[in-house]
Structures are given as C-alpha cells and as structure tokens.
PDB file of C-alpha atoms in Angstrom:
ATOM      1  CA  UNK A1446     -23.125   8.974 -15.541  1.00 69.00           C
ATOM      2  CA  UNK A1447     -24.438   7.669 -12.244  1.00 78.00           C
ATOM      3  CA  UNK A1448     -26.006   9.384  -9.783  1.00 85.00           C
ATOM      4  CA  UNK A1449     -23.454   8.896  -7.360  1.00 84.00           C
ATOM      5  CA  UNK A1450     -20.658  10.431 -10.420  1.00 83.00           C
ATOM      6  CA  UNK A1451     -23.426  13.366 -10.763  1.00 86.00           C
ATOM      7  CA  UNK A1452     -23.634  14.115  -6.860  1.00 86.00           C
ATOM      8  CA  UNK A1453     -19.775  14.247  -6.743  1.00 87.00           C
ATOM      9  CA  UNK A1454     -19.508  16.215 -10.394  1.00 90.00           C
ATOM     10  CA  UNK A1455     -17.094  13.097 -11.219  1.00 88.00           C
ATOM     11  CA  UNK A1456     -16.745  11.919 -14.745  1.00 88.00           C
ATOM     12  CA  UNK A1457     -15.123   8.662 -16.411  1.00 88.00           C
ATOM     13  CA  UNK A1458     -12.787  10.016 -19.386  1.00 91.00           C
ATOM     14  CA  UNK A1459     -10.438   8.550 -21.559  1.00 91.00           C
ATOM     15  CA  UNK A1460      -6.592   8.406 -19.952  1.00 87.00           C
ATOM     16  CA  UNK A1461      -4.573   9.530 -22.606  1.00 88.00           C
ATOM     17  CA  UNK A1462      -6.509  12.495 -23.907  1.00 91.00           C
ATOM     18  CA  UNK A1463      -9.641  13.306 -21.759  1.00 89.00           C
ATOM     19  CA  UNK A1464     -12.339  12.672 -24.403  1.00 91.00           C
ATOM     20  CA  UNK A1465     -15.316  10.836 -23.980  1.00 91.00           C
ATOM     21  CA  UNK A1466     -15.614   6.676 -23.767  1.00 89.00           C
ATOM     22  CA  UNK A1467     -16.014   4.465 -26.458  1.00 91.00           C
ATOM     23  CA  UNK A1468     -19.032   2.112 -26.098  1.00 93.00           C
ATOM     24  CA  UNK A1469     -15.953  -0.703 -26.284  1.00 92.00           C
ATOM     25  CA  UNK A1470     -14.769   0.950 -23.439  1.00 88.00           C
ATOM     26  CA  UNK A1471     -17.353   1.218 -21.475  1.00 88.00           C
ATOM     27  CA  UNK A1472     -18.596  -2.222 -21.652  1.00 90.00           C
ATOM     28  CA  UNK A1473     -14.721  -3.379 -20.846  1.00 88.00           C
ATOM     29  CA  UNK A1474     -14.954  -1.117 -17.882  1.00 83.00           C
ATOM     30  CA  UNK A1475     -18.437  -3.427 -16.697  1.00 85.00           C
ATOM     31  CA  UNK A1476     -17.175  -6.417 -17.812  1.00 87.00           C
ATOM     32  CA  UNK A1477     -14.232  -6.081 -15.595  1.00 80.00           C
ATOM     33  CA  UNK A1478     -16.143  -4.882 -12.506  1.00 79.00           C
ATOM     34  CA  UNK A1479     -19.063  -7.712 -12.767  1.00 82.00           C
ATOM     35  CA  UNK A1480     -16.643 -10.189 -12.756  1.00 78.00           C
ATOM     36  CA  UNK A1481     -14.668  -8.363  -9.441  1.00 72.00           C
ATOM     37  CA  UNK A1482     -18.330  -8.604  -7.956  1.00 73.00           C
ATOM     38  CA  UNK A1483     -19.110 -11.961  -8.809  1.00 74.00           C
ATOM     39  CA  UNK A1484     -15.814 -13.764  -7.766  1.00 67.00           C
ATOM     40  CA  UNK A1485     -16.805 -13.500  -4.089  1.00 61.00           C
ATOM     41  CA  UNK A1486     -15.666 -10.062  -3.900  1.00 65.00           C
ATOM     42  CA  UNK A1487     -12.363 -11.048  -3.295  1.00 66.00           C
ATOM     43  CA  UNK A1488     -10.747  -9.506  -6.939  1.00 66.00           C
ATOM     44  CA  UNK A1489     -12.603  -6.650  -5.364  1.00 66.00           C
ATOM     45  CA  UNK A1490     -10.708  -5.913  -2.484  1.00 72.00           C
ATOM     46  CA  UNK A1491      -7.457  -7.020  -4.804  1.00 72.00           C
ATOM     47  CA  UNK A1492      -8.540  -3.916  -6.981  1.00 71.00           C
ATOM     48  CA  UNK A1493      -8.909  -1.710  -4.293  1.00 72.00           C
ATOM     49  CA  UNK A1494      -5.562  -2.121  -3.481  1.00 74.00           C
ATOM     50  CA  UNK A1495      -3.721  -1.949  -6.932  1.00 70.00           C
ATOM     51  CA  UNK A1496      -6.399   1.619  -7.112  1.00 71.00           C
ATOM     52  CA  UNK A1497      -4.620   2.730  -4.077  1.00 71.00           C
ATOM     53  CA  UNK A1498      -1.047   1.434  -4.942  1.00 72.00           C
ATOM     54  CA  UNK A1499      -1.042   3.142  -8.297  1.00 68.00           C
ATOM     55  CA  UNK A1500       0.119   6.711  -8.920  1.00 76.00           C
ATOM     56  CA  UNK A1501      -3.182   7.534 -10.524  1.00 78.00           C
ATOM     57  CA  UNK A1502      -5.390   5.785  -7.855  1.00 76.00           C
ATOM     58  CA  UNK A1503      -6.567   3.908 -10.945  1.00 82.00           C
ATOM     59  CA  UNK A1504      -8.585   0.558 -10.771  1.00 78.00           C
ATOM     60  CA  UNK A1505      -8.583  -2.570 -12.783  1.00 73.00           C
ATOM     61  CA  UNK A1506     -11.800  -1.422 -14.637  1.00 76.00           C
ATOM     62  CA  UNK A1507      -9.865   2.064 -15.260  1.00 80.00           C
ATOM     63  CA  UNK A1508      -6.834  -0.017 -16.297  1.00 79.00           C
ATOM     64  CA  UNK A1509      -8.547  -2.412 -18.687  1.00 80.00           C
ATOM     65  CA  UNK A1510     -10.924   0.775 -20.666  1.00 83.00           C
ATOM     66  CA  UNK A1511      -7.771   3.201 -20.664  1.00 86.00           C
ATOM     67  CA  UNK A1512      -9.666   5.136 -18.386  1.00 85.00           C
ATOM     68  CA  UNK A1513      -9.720   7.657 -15.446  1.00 85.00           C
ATOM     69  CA  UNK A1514     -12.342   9.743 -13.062  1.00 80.00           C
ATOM     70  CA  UNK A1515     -12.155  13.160 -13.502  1.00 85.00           C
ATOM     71  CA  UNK A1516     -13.569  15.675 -11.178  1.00 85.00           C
ATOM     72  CA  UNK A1517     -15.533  18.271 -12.830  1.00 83.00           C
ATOM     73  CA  UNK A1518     -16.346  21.891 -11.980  1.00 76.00           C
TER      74      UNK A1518
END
C-alpha cells in the first residue's frame, strides 16, 4: 500500500469477500484513476460525487476493480 493507506492503517480489498487484489484488479483500479486525472480533473470531481452518493462511499476506481478500503486495526 501507500504511505498515505499505511499512515491511516487503510487497505484496498476485494468487495465481495475481503481477500487480497488481483494484479487485473489493481491495474483496472489505476487505469481508471489516470484517466480521472488526465481528463482535466473534471471525471474527478464526477467521482467524488458518485463516492459520496453511494451507500459504500465507493469510487469509480473501487467500482470498476470490485473493490473497497478497509480500515485495519
């Protein structure tokens, strides 16, 4: 994980089951949040609010790799 994850003992899991990302996954996950970054930002702030909007606060990049953040302790 990142150092930011680390500092706040946050993890990126699977969604259905809580095991551990594929490498398919993962790079889905990037893919997905390069392009939010490189389309002027503005499929960035669109993300934000579909993370905020949904039950699980989860983002496109969580939504396209199946995914969620965990907080571990």
């Amino acid at each position: 994980g990142t150092p930011g994850k680390r500092l706040l003992r946050l993890r990126v899991v699977r969604a259905p089951d809580g095991r551990k990302l594929g490498i398919g996954r993962i790079i889905l996950r990037y893919l997905v949040w390069a392009f939010c970054l490189c389309a002027l930002c503005i499929p960035a702030v669109i993300a934000a609010v579909v993370a905020n909007d949904h039950p699980q606060k989860r983002a496109w990049t969580d939504l396209a790799g199946d995914s969620v953040v965990v907080r571990t302790l």
